[in-house]
Amino acid sequence: MEATPTVRKTFAHGIHPPDFKEETRSKPIRRFPFAPVMIVPLSQHIGKPAKPVVAEGQEVERGQLIAEPDGFVSVAMHAPASGIIRKIGLAPHQSGRMVESIFLQPFPASGQQVDPGTPCEVETASPKEIITAIQHAGIVGLGGAAFPTHVKLSIPEDKRIDTLIINGVECEPYLTTDHRVMLEQTGDIFTGIRYVLKATGAKRAIIGIEANKPDAALKLRRSIPEEMPVNVELVKVKYPQGAEKMLITALLGREVPSGGLPADVHVVVINVATAAEIGRLLPRGRGIIERVITITGPAISKKGNYLIPIGTPLRYALDQAGLHEDVSEVVLGGPMMGQAVSSLDIPITKGTSGIVAFTSAETNHRPEKIYPCIHCAYCVDACPLFLNPSRLGILAKQGEYERMAAEYHLMDCFECGSCSWVCPSNIPLVQYFRIAKGIIREKKAQS
Amino acid sequence: MNELLQGIAFLGGLSLVLAIVLVVANRKLSVYEDPRIEQVTDLLPGANCGACGMPGCRAFAEQVVAGKLQPGQCPVGGPETAITVADFLGIDAGSTERYVARLLCAGGCDVAVQIAEYDGYPSCRAAAAVTGGFKGCVFGCLGLADCEDVCDFDAITMMENGLPLVDADACTACGDCVRICPKGLFELIPISQHLIVQCKSLLAGDEAIELCAVACTGCGICAADAPEGLIEIINNLAVIDPDKRQLETEIATYRCPTGAITWIDKQQFADVTTRTQTVAR
């Protein structure tokens, strides 16, 4: 099974931002204390919010189900700590809306142990049962998009899956959560792969890892269980190698059609941390209540990878990690695709993969003036999807949103930000595209 | 001489043949169009704004002539145009109630808390994508002038407190600002309606006031003071029932602790004296 390492595999276009991963890549995952009040939003995933099954004033135990999925594209929520439900009401959320949330006040002596639930055994469970178990464990894509994993694994009847790709690329600068998960939760990853292979009917799995994590690749390669059809492949260090379409192209040479899904080319891609959670939670019948998050950046004194209970307010997490006085910007996720936050009162959710804090020294020299497009085509050479960001940017400025979608494939853009990164005129291209996509989605929803 | 005659005969013959083709084509292929469509189009404002729901004024004229729409449904033209068109066609003008865009937020930078500084691309939609923007109240106006940019009629100007001012005379209720606002703060309201709740915050009581001094706290005093059924508190927000508009009374505003519910004569924010044009970006 030991394949010779090739680092040639990659996709065309893309960029090479500095990765800033040195400071946290060797820091082992550490636990976090419970915050005085935890806020568990009912909508941490793409899809319909979960339905609370607890009442105000009720005592819950760590790991207890507090909200059940409401419909198919929805997942369950579990209590991150033992405590009392103080309130169910609106709370600020990363999306910028007020979202119905469960306020949980942990008991002072709330322990870390979780009672086991009904396990879902990989040998005996049917694919359907595994998918339901994943939904009830509340598992979503932990790479950042927070798309419910069970929806991704529910392959339509007319599609056939031959390959499962486990995404351990982690191409975002600063983030090292997947790296640590691969080193420290290796066994869980393979258990998870076993479940997902059975659920999707895929014949083999490939773990794709960026070449800057040779230790993780080696560890995984050495731990592949005897009979498992798993390959570990290194891919070139390039952004956005971790986007699922780019990873499929790099590993298999297949191109996902415009507007299509990986299932159209017989592939399912899941994040390595998601696989680890499936492998850790399903055999014990538990739900997801914490996740690994990299807290880093120049404004953090105790940079590291932390296992943080979901619902921990951002302010508390930053205080624990030692926030500098002159912090000027906090970004959830990585600096390329992550979002700056305007409020530190928002909670950490299942989709939060990293927290990067910058001081005024980094944010002050940001260029402000936007110059006209000089048609240098740097963005065209950077776009991993072979779109024409220059043309799209001009159309966005004119408000020609429908033409952008109809003639220039705007909706294929996954907002990696490579175009803005290379633009010598400082044109905020990816911001334009986000606005345009939002408007087009609203129009579609209306009609 | 012979060549000359040949040429004349050839060209003359060709012209005759083509003329016959054209005559036949005109007879067989001509499409009858109601001449009134052209005339009604001329009577309309010609803004092609799409506010009536049609792609342009001509499409609207076609629908009016066909009897599928009423002249009063052109919000830009106002009652005069509607009556002119209705008289011309000899039909009913329909409802000619004039609508204007009203901003359902009074939280300018002088009264609303700002929790962060935004130095990104200056657009409300871009700012709203960054966890809702820099204001403490996630429901409130961000004041980055997307509505001013989108308004085709120059009816919107930004005031000193960062809120857009809709000129009630210039506004044609085309609805562009309603669509562009990421917070959904504009609403097209009949100009004859005086009672307006200038807030969209779903927070209750102190939570709302902490973030904005003029927020609706959902206390329900206005609902109690107003005639029954006019105002209802839904999700901590006073909502005026549009069907019971004829009941409206200024009394509802008298005891509002924050001034979120107001009585407008015609112009919103009429008491704001420091109106200034924003500097062009």
XYZ file of C-alpha atoms in Angstrom:
728
model
C 0.000 0.000 0.000
C 3.017 2.254 0.579
C 2.977 4.424 -2.540
C 5.989 6.454 -3.531
C 5.429 10.075 -2.600
C 4.787 12.343 -5.538
C 4.494 16.041 -4.984
C 3.730 16.863 -8.591
C -0.018 16.705 -8.286
C -1.805 19.997 -8.399
C -4.201 22.125 -10.451
C -3.563 24.929 -12.940
C -3.538 28.582 -11.775
C -3.710 29.589 -8.105
C -1.438 31.679 -5.917
C 1.318 31.295 -3.317
C 0.594 33.354 -0.217
C 3.017 33.030 2.724
C 1.645 30.378 5.068
C 2.573 31.600 8.602
C 2.014 28.105 9.971
C 5.350 27.685 11.824
C 4.145 29.068 15.112
C 1.295 26.642 15.687
C 2.047 23.563 13.601
C 3.985 21.855 16.399
C 1.610 22.855 19.210
C -0.384 19.846 20.468
C -4.155 20.191 20.781
C -5.070 21.510 24.231
C -8.381 21.599 26.051
C -10.202 24.770 26.933
C -12.115 25.594 30.131
C -15.856 26.250 29.939
C -16.963 29.835 29.461
C -19.334 31.288 32.115
C -22.141 31.385 29.536
C -22.240 29.448 26.303
C -24.345 30.439 23.339
C -25.312 27.580 21.039
C -26.931 28.973 17.879
C -29.630 26.747 16.401
C -28.303 27.605 12.967
C -24.623 26.696 12.737
C -24.964 24.906 9.442
C -26.232 25.637 5.968
C -29.925 24.731 5.922
C -32.855 24.838 8.279
C -32.202 25.732 11.940
C -32.513 22.914 14.469
C -35.567 22.640 16.738
C -34.851 23.003 20.469
C -35.973 20.076 22.641
C -35.093 21.680 25.975
C -36.870 24.374 27.956
C -35.581 27.412 29.811
C -34.460 26.491 33.320
C -33.858 22.865 32.442
C -30.660 21.146 33.580
C -28.727 19.370 30.868
C -25.703 17.117 30.859
C -22.673 17.507 28.655
C -23.360 15.818 25.351
C -27.140 15.737 25.836
C -29.285 16.455 22.792
C -30.620 20.014 23.068
C -31.978 20.543 19.562
C -33.041 18.037 16.955
C -32.821 18.328 13.179
C -35.859 20.007 11.613
C -36.054 18.470 8.174
C -33.443 16.812 5.997
C -31.001 19.708 5.530
C -30.612 20.286 9.242
C -28.518 18.736 12.015
C -28.784 18.147 15.754
C -27.149 20.221 18.505
C -25.766 18.879 21.773
C -24.973 20.562 25.068
C -21.280 21.536 25.177
C -21.228 21.391 28.994
C -23.384 20.294 31.931
C -25.416 23.214 33.126
C -28.695 25.072 33.101
C -30.504 26.404 30.036
C -30.831 30.066 30.947
C -32.624 31.398 27.912
C -33.624 30.547 24.371
C -33.544 33.737 22.367
C -31.830 35.889 19.788
C -28.061 36.238 19.883
C -25.562 37.774 17.488
C -24.087 35.318 15.024
C -21.246 35.190 12.561
C -23.669 35.608 9.656
C -24.530 39.120 10.840
C -28.088 38.255 11.741
C -29.592 37.700 15.137
C -30.089 33.952 15.378
C -32.230 31.951 17.774
C -29.758 30.463 20.235
C -29.670 28.415 23.409
C -27.901 30.162 26.307
C -26.286 27.567 28.552
C -24.754 28.359 31.921
C -22.341 25.537 32.830
C -22.207 24.287 36.421
C -19.034 25.440 38.196
C -17.846 21.847 38.459
C -18.994 20.688 35.044
C -16.768 17.776 34.076
C -15.386 16.744 30.709
C -16.892 13.264 30.635
C -19.743 12.487 28.249
C -22.197 9.648 28.710
C -22.227 7.269 25.753
C -25.365 7.100 23.643
C -26.599 4.416 21.267
C -23.607 3.479 19.132
C -23.778 3.052 15.378
C -21.497 0.112 14.553
C -19.856 0.214 11.163
C -20.090 -3.576 10.735
C -23.807 -3.861 11.352
C -25.282 -0.509 10.318
C -26.690 -0.021 6.842
C -25.560 2.996 4.741
C -28.904 4.685 5.516
C -28.409 4.185 9.239
C -24.903 5.616 9.092
C -26.180 8.717 7.294
C -28.953 9.185 9.868
C -26.449 8.691 12.690
C -24.212 11.400 11.183
C -27.187 13.767 11.042
C -28.103 13.072 14.655
C -24.507 13.487 15.749
C -24.788 17.019 14.366
C -21.788 16.653 12.092
C -21.188 19.328 9.465
C -18.225 20.043 7.209
C -15.565 21.236 9.639
C -13.434 22.837 6.943
C -15.413 26.050 7.256
C -18.481 25.884 5.043
C -20.513 23.966 7.666
C -22.525 22.068 5.081
C -24.336 19.141 6.723
C -22.203 16.049 6.083
C -25.118 13.635 5.860
C -26.552 15.625 2.944
C -23.215 15.419 1.171
C -23.047 11.667 1.742
C -26.615 11.037 0.541
C -25.784 10.245 -3.052
C -28.708 10.492 -5.488
C -29.878 7.185 -6.976
C -28.557 7.942 -10.450
C -25.023 8.792 -9.289
C -22.249 6.317 -8.577
C -19.287 7.068 -6.309
C -15.979 5.336 -6.898
C -13.586 7.452 -4.857
C -13.743 9.118 -1.478
C -11.305 11.996 -1.047
C -10.292 13.026 2.444
C -9.234 16.650 2.395
C -6.192 17.220 4.583
C -4.796 20.025 2.442
C -5.450 22.997 4.722
C -4.194 25.594 2.272
C -5.369 28.625 4.263
C -2.446 30.516 5.787
C -2.126 30.416 9.600
C -4.425 27.431 10.176
C -3.014 24.165 11.524
C -6.082 22.403 12.931
C -6.258 19.702 10.260
C -2.521 19.179 10.569
C -2.823 18.497 14.292
C -5.927 16.357 13.834
C -4.035 14.186 11.328
C -1.166 13.737 13.765
C -3.168 13.230 16.938
C -6.451 11.619 15.835
C -5.066 9.283 13.179
C -7.057 6.270 14.350
C -10.333 8.199 14.386
C -9.732 9.337 10.819
C -9.478 5.758 9.567
C -12.548 4.691 11.547
C -14.380 7.632 10.010
C -13.233 6.648 6.528
C -14.604 3.149 7.128
C -18.033 4.620 7.922
C -18.035 6.974 4.966
C -16.862 4.296 2.519
C -19.781 2.155 3.607
C -22.275 5.030 3.478
C -21.317 6.144 -0.029
C -20.359 2.800 -1.547
C -16.991 4.164 -2.680
C -14.367 1.551 -3.475
C -11.291 3.457 -2.311
C -10.227 6.516 -0.403
C -7.446 8.995 -1.050
C -6.160 11.297 1.653
C -4.836 14.443 -0.005
C -2.247 16.388 1.984
C -0.283 19.472 1.033
C 3.451 18.825 0.780
C 4.196 21.178 3.674
C 2.876 18.557 6.128
C 5.193 15.584 5.454
C 5.009 14.437 9.079
C 1.227 14.080 8.889
C 1.462 12.215 5.582
C 4.053 9.848 7.011
C 2.031 9.204 10.165
C -1.125 8.497 8.160
C 0.663 6.345 5.635
C 2.162 4.225 8.399
C -1.158 3.817 10.176
C -3.272 2.649 7.253
C -5.065 -0.483 8.518
C -4.129 -3.684 6.675
C -7.186 -4.344 4.553
C -8.215 -0.728 3.883
C -8.123 0.633 0.321
C -6.630 3.971 1.361
C -3.897 5.997 -0.328
C -2.088 8.997 1.085
C -1.047 11.463 -1.603
C 0.934 14.660 -1.340
C -0.125 17.640 -3.416
C 1.784 20.810 -4.201
C 1.656 23.738 -1.806
C -0.600 26.198 -3.554
C -3.707 28.182 -2.712
C -6.618 27.218 -3.075
C -5.533 23.577 -3.230
C -7.962 22.734 -0.424
C -11.053 23.667 -2.428
C -12.774 20.419 -3.241
C -12.905 20.978 -6.990
C -9.199 21.801 -7.058
C -8.324 18.752 -4.992
C -10.306 16.446 -7.296
C -8.482 17.892 -10.294
C -5.125 17.468 -8.595
C -5.639 13.917 -7.380
C -7.747 12.349 -10.111
C -7.452 14.669 -13.080
C -11.246 14.942 -13.222
C -12.987 18.263 -13.641
C -16.272 18.942 -11.871
C -18.632 20.422 -14.508
C -19.802 24.006 -14.175
C -22.686 24.137 -11.738
C -22.130 20.484 -10.863
C -21.142 18.604 -7.735
C -18.219 16.242 -7.078
C -20.743 13.380 -7.311
C -21.012 14.178 -11.036
C -17.438 12.907 -11.421
C -18.045 9.998 -9.006
C -16.266 11.583 -6.059
C -17.176 12.665 -2.542
C -14.821 14.969 -0.673
C -14.898 15.396 3.074
C -12.583 17.245 5.381
C -10.120 15.234 7.448
C -11.456 16.701 10.711
C -14.985 15.735 9.693
C -13.800 12.177 9.080
C -12.128 12.160 12.487
C -15.330 13.350 14.179
C -17.373 10.651 12.429
C -14.869 8.047 13.562
C -14.819 9.351 17.118
C -18.514 10.034 17.681
C -20.447 7.331 15.831
C -19.021 4.269 17.637
C -19.886 5.975 20.930
C -23.267 7.351 19.855
C -22.344 10.912 20.798
C -22.883 14.297 19.218
C -20.358 16.930 18.257
C -19.786 19.342 21.155
C -16.291 20.653 20.571
C -13.855 21.145 17.755
C -10.192 21.940 17.180
C -9.524 25.590 16.408
C -6.231 27.337 15.708
C -5.993 30.611 17.607
C -3.104 32.539 16.161
C -1.947 35.786 14.647
C 0.354 38.591 15.738
C -2.124 39.805 18.390
C -2.243 36.473 20.258
C 0.353 35.636 22.903
C -0.539 31.964 23.513
C -0.893 30.808 19.930
C -1.947 27.232 19.576
C -4.453 24.586 18.603
C -7.267 24.296 21.086
C -10.154 21.906 21.554
C -12.897 24.433 22.173
C -16.478 23.684 23.223
C -18.958 24.875 20.606
C -20.825 27.910 21.889
C -17.835 29.488 23.625
C -18.067 33.252 23.085
C -15.274 34.617 20.919
C -14.253 37.133 23.579
C -13.714 34.372 26.140
C -11.680 32.288 23.699
C -9.452 35.243 22.861
C -8.963 36.111 26.538
C -7.876 32.547 27.256
C -5.385 32.656 24.430
C -4.005 36.010 25.535
C -5.129 38.864 23.345
C -2.816 41.870 22.957
C -4.034 45.349 23.833
C -3.597 46.804 20.370
C -5.607 44.191 18.502
C -7.282 45.800 15.509
C -8.869 42.978 13.547
C -10.107 39.497 14.364
C -10.815 37.080 11.538
C -12.831 33.875 11.825
C -11.407 31.202 9.561
C -8.224 31.874 7.659
C -7.152 35.258 6.304
C -7.990 34.352 2.686
C -11.580 33.143 2.909
C -12.365 33.949 6.528
C -14.445 36.861 7.710
C -13.496 39.747 9.939
C -15.888 40.052 12.861
C -17.483 43.212 14.143
C -18.484 41.824 17.513
C -16.599 39.612 19.977
C -19.872 38.486 21.543
C -20.576 35.992 18.785
C -20.086 32.331 19.697
C -17.725 29.816 18.162
C -19.689 27.483 15.937
C -19.107 24.167 14.204
C -17.825 25.979 11.115
C -15.104 27.978 12.896
C -11.746 26.495 11.903
C -9.488 29.258 13.108
C -9.301 32.618 14.809
C -6.616 34.967 13.537
C -6.051 38.277 15.315
C -4.015 41.109 13.862
C -2.593 44.222 15.482
C -2.743 47.693 13.984
C 0.804 47.170 12.655
C -0.520 44.669 10.084
C -3.795 46.345 9.232
C -2.634 49.951 8.994
C -0.588 49.774 5.833
C -3.437 48.288 3.853
C -3.770 50.210 0.585
C -6.986 52.125 0.368
C -7.199 53.623 -3.070
C -8.832 51.523 -5.770
C -7.285 52.139 -9.165
C -8.932 51.355 -12.494
C -8.446 47.945 -14.061
C -5.398 47.970 -16.326
C -6.279 44.632 -17.957
C -3.027 43.011 -16.867
C -4.858 39.667 -16.549
C -3.044 38.662 -13.362
C -6.453 37.712 -11.994
C -7.200 35.606 -15.057
C -3.965 33.707 -14.439
C -4.797 33.295 -10.762
C -8.421 32.139 -10.972
C -8.422 28.387 -10.305
C -11.771 28.023 -12.083
C -10.624 29.775 -15.253
C -13.160 32.557 -14.888
C -12.416 36.082 -16.069
C -12.391 38.170 -12.874
C -11.317 41.302 -14.725
C -14.374 41.271 -16.966
C -16.602 40.217 -14.082
C -15.284 43.117 -12.009
C -16.111 45.630 -14.706
C -19.614 44.211 -15.084
C -20.094 44.295 -11.307
C -19.175 47.975 -11.256
C -21.907 48.543 -13.855
C -24.422 46.475 -11.920
C -24.806 43.953 -14.759
C -25.295 41.100 -12.315
C -27.445 38.949 -14.564
C -24.917 39.053 -17.366
C -22.190 38.094 -14.911
C -24.111 34.953 -14.041
C -25.410 34.114 -17.505
C -22.345 34.807 -19.638
C -19.368 34.713 -17.302
C -20.242 31.860 -14.901
C -20.238 34.000 -11.788
C -22.065 31.374 -9.761
C -19.134 28.952 -10.153
C -16.915 31.354 -8.196
C -16.287 29.986 -4.715
C -14.801 33.238 -3.417
C -11.245 32.031 -2.820
C -9.987 35.608 -3.196
C -7.029 34.791 -5.449
C -8.104 37.523 -7.872
C -8.154 40.228 -5.203
C -4.846 38.945 -3.849
C -2.985 39.463 -7.142
C -4.738 42.621 -8.352
C -2.162 45.431 -8.640
C -4.969 48.006 -8.738
C -6.384 46.903 -5.353
C -9.762 46.208 -6.904
C -11.851 44.363 -4.294
C -12.937 41.783 -6.870
C -14.042 39.041 -4.514
C -16.143 41.549 -2.554
C -17.844 42.601 -5.785
C -18.563 38.962 -6.578
C -19.954 38.259 -3.136
C -22.333 41.189 -3.485
C -23.313 40.123 -6.993
C -23.910 36.520 -5.951
C -26.023 37.687 -3.046
C -28.191 39.843 -5.295
C -28.610 37.062 -7.859
C -29.553 34.576 -5.144
C -32.143 37.008 -3.778
C -33.607 37.514 -7.242
C -33.815 33.761 -7.787
C -35.496 33.289 -4.437
C -38.101 35.906 -5.344
C -39.010 34.514 -8.721
C -26.968 53.133 -76.855
C -27.920 49.498 -76.787
C -25.962 48.893 -73.592
C -27.668 51.840 -71.964
C -31.123 50.475 -72.760
C -30.101 47.050 -71.585
C -28.980 48.497 -68.276
C -32.159 50.499 -67.782
C -34.303 47.519 -68.685
C -32.407 45.204 -66.346
C -32.457 47.525 -63.356
C -36.044 48.519 -64.035
C -37.077 44.885 -64.231
C -35.201 44.071 -61.054
C -36.842 46.963 -59.225
C -40.251 45.817 -60.391
C -39.681 42.272 -59.191
C -38.395 43.465 -55.801
C -41.284 45.923 -55.496
C -43.745 43.087 -56.066
C -41.955 40.960 -53.449
C -42.126 43.826 -50.968
C -45.802 44.466 -51.642
C -46.623 40.801 -51.170
C -44.483 40.627 -48.030
C -46.196 43.681 -46.624
C -49.617 42.168 -47.245
C -48.838 38.668 -46.014
C -46.358 39.212 -43.208
C -47.466 42.464 -41.610
C -48.296 42.302 -37.919
C -51.128 44.449 -36.702
C -50.169 46.526 -33.734
C -52.616 48.548 -31.778
C -51.601 52.169 -32.510
C -52.687 53.062 -29.015
C -49.666 51.210 -27.562
C -47.341 53.722 -29.165
C -49.466 56.620 -28.012
C -49.752 55.343 -24.442
C -45.983 54.809 -24.361
C -45.557 58.451 -25.264
C -47.820 59.468 -22.397
C -45.811 57.458 -19.842
C -42.761 58.961 -18.089
C -40.285 56.917 -20.143
C -38.051 56.133 -17.174
C -37.982 52.407 -18.015
C -37.369 51.794 -14.308
C -39.299 48.554 -14.032
C -41.152 49.638 -10.915
C -44.470 48.455 -12.372
C -43.022 44.965 -12.720
C -42.712 45.205 -16.508
C -39.352 45.403 -18.331
C -40.036 48.953 -19.481
C -42.613 51.609 -20.291
C -43.557 50.089 -23.627
C -44.249 46.688 -22.094
C -46.362 48.429 -19.482
C -48.271 50.253 -22.234
C -48.959 46.935 -23.983
C -50.363 45.488 -20.778
C -52.492 48.569 -20.115
C -53.921 48.569 -23.627
C -54.588 44.839 -23.285
C -56.444 45.578 -20.067
C -54.160 43.454 -17.911
C -52.758 46.344 -15.906
C -54.287 49.606 -14.783
C -52.748 53.008 -15.575
C -52.455 53.724 -11.854
C -49.924 50.939 -11.507
C -47.166 53.138 -12.912
C -45.758 54.557 -9.690
C -43.448 57.001 -11.406
C -46.086 58.857 -13.388
C -48.288 59.564 -10.417
C -51.985 60.369 -10.526
C -51.734 62.900 -13.385
C -50.238 60.427 -15.831
C -52.632 57.723 -14.720
C -55.639 59.932 -15.326
C -54.297 61.119 -18.699
C -53.749 57.554 -19.845
C -57.088 56.420 -18.438
C -58.919 59.269 -20.208
C -57.129 58.501 -23.450
C -58.110 54.854 -23.322
C -61.492 55.497 -21.786
C -60.839 53.087 -18.914
C -60.651 53.238 -15.149
C -57.341 54.615 -13.854
C -57.304 52.185 -10.927
C -55.791 53.075 -7.612
C -53.628 56.142 -7.963
C -52.396 56.189 -4.410
C -48.878 57.605 -4.425
C -46.224 55.623 -2.632
C -42.845 56.741 -1.329
C -39.886 54.829 0.044
C -39.624 55.238 3.801
C -36.528 54.306 5.797
C -37.501 52.139 8.731
C -34.508 53.115 10.827
C -33.735 56.335 12.658
C -30.493 55.116 14.198
C -27.988 57.582 12.839
C -24.423 57.602 14.100
C -25.462 60.136 16.771
C -27.855 57.759 18.519
C -26.756 54.232 17.574
C -23.740 52.457 19.038
C -20.888 51.612 16.728
C -18.939 48.547 17.886
C -16.277 48.242 15.229
C -14.502 50.182 12.563
C -14.969 49.114 8.977
C -12.226 49.904 6.495
C -13.207 47.575 3.684
C -14.915 48.285 0.395
C -17.366 51.129 1.075
C -20.663 49.474 0.294
C -23.475 48.497 2.667
C -23.689 45.072 1.081
C -19.964 44.421 1.546
C -20.046 45.707 5.128
C -23.119 43.644 5.958
C -21.275 40.517 4.831
C -18.684 41.095 7.560
C -20.731 39.668 10.440
C -23.499 42.175 9.897
C -21.488 45.370 9.846
C -20.003 47.751 12.341
C -23.124 48.861 14.187
C -24.180 47.386 17.479
C -27.690 46.962 16.108
C -27.497 44.392 13.327
C -30.869 45.539 11.987
C -29.889 49.169 11.490
C -28.792 51.328 8.586
C -25.077 51.121 7.792
C -25.036 54.449 5.967
C -22.603 53.508 3.197
C -24.988 54.848 0.563
C -25.789 51.826 -1.619
C -29.311 53.295 -1.891
C -28.026 56.700 -2.915
C -25.971 55.079 -5.667
C -28.821 52.960 -6.986
C -31.472 55.699 -7.056
C -32.105 56.765 -10.659
C -34.112 59.804 -9.632
C -31.591 61.471 -7.274
C -34.225 61.226 -4.581
C -31.831 59.909 -1.937
C -29.116 61.962 -0.265
C -27.083 61.001 2.765
C -27.557 63.121 5.870
C -24.820 64.105 8.295
C -25.851 61.391 10.736
C -25.228 58.749 8.076
C -28.836 57.996 7.235
C -30.287 58.358 3.759
C -32.922 61.023 3.291
C -35.619 60.202 0.770
C -37.011 63.305 -0.891
C -40.748 62.642 -0.793
C -41.329 64.793 -3.890
C -38.640 63.213 -6.018
C -39.236 59.597 -4.937
C -41.148 57.612 -7.549
C -41.437 54.413 -5.500
C -39.572 52.439 -8.134
C -38.333 50.088 -5.415
C -34.634 49.997 -6.344
C -33.602 51.040 -2.839
C -35.902 48.421 -1.322
C -34.072 45.742 -3.266
C -30.500 46.968 -2.745
C -30.635 47.558 1.016
C -28.959 44.540 2.664
C -30.912 45.159 5.856
C -34.254 45.543 4.081
C -34.902 48.897 5.711
C -36.873 50.588 2.951
C -40.560 50.035 2.505
C -42.922 51.547 -0.055
C -45.648 53.197 1.966
C -48.585 55.344 0.751
C -47.704 58.985 1.139
C -50.997 59.522 2.920
C -49.928 57.223 5.731
C -48.570 59.329 8.559
C -47.833 56.772 11.252
C -44.517 54.958 10.763
C -42.389 52.784 13.019
C -38.834 53.820 12.212
C -37.166 50.696 13.551
C -36.657 47.067 12.581
C -34.916 45.809 15.709
C -36.284 42.528 17.004
C -34.602 43.008 20.376
C -36.679 43.817 23.423
C -36.421 46.491 26.107
C -32.968 47.367 27.446
C -31.211 45.138 24.939
C -32.544 47.295 22.135
C -31.925 50.639 23.857
C -28.356 49.722 24.758
C -27.574 49.574 21.066
C -29.691 52.466 19.818
C -31.436 55.256 21.688
C -34.332 55.444 19.248
C -35.041 51.713 18.915
C -38.498 50.189 19.264
C -38.389 48.228 22.495
C -41.613 46.383 21.907
C -43.133 47.878 25.059
C -46.585 47.995 23.509
C -47.605 51.450 24.760
C -48.422 52.618 21.234
C -50.543 49.527 20.637
C -52.476 50.263 23.830
C -52.994 53.945 22.992
C -53.972 53.486 19.368
C -57.413 52.346 18.197
C -57.787 48.625 18.609
C -56.135 46.514 15.956
C -54.139 49.311 14.347
C -50.834 48.391 15.960
C -49.698 44.949 16.945
C -46.460 43.938 18.678
C -44.849 41.162 16.641
C -41.396 39.890 17.658
C -40.815 42.882 19.936
C -41.596 45.303 17.159
C -44.646 47.515 16.684
C -46.264 46.712 13.347
C -48.972 48.875 11.803
C -51.738 46.963 10.079
C -51.920 48.442 6.560
C -55.587 47.452 6.226
C -56.596 49.573 9.210
C -54.706 52.635 8.069
C -57.777 54.853 8.175
C -57.765 54.479 11.978
C -54.346 56.049 12.385
C -53.938 58.740 14.976
C -51.073 60.799 16.299
C -51.977 59.745 19.843
C -50.052 56.506 19.259
C -46.789 58.435 19.211
C -47.353 60.542 22.333
C -46.105 58.097 24.933
C -43.444 56.253 22.931
C -40.381 56.201 25.237
C -37.866 56.274 22.400
C -39.692 58.034 19.602
C -39.455 55.001 17.369
C -43.044 55.462 16.212
C -43.477 58.822 14.516
C -46.039 60.938 12.750
C -44.846 62.137 9.357
C -46.610 64.900 7.476
C -44.993 64.298 4.150
C -41.241 64.390 4.464
C -39.449 61.861 6.635
C -36.789 63.303 8.980
C -38.221 66.764 8.306
C -36.821 68.013 11.606
C -33.258 67.131 10.699
C -31.836 70.507 9.765
C -28.306 69.472 8.907
C -28.913 67.877 5.551
C -25.778 67.655 3.514
C -24.866 66.083 0.265
C -22.315 63.314 0.661
C -18.992 63.772 -0.998
C -18.815 61.720 -4.174
C -16.759 58.578 -3.642
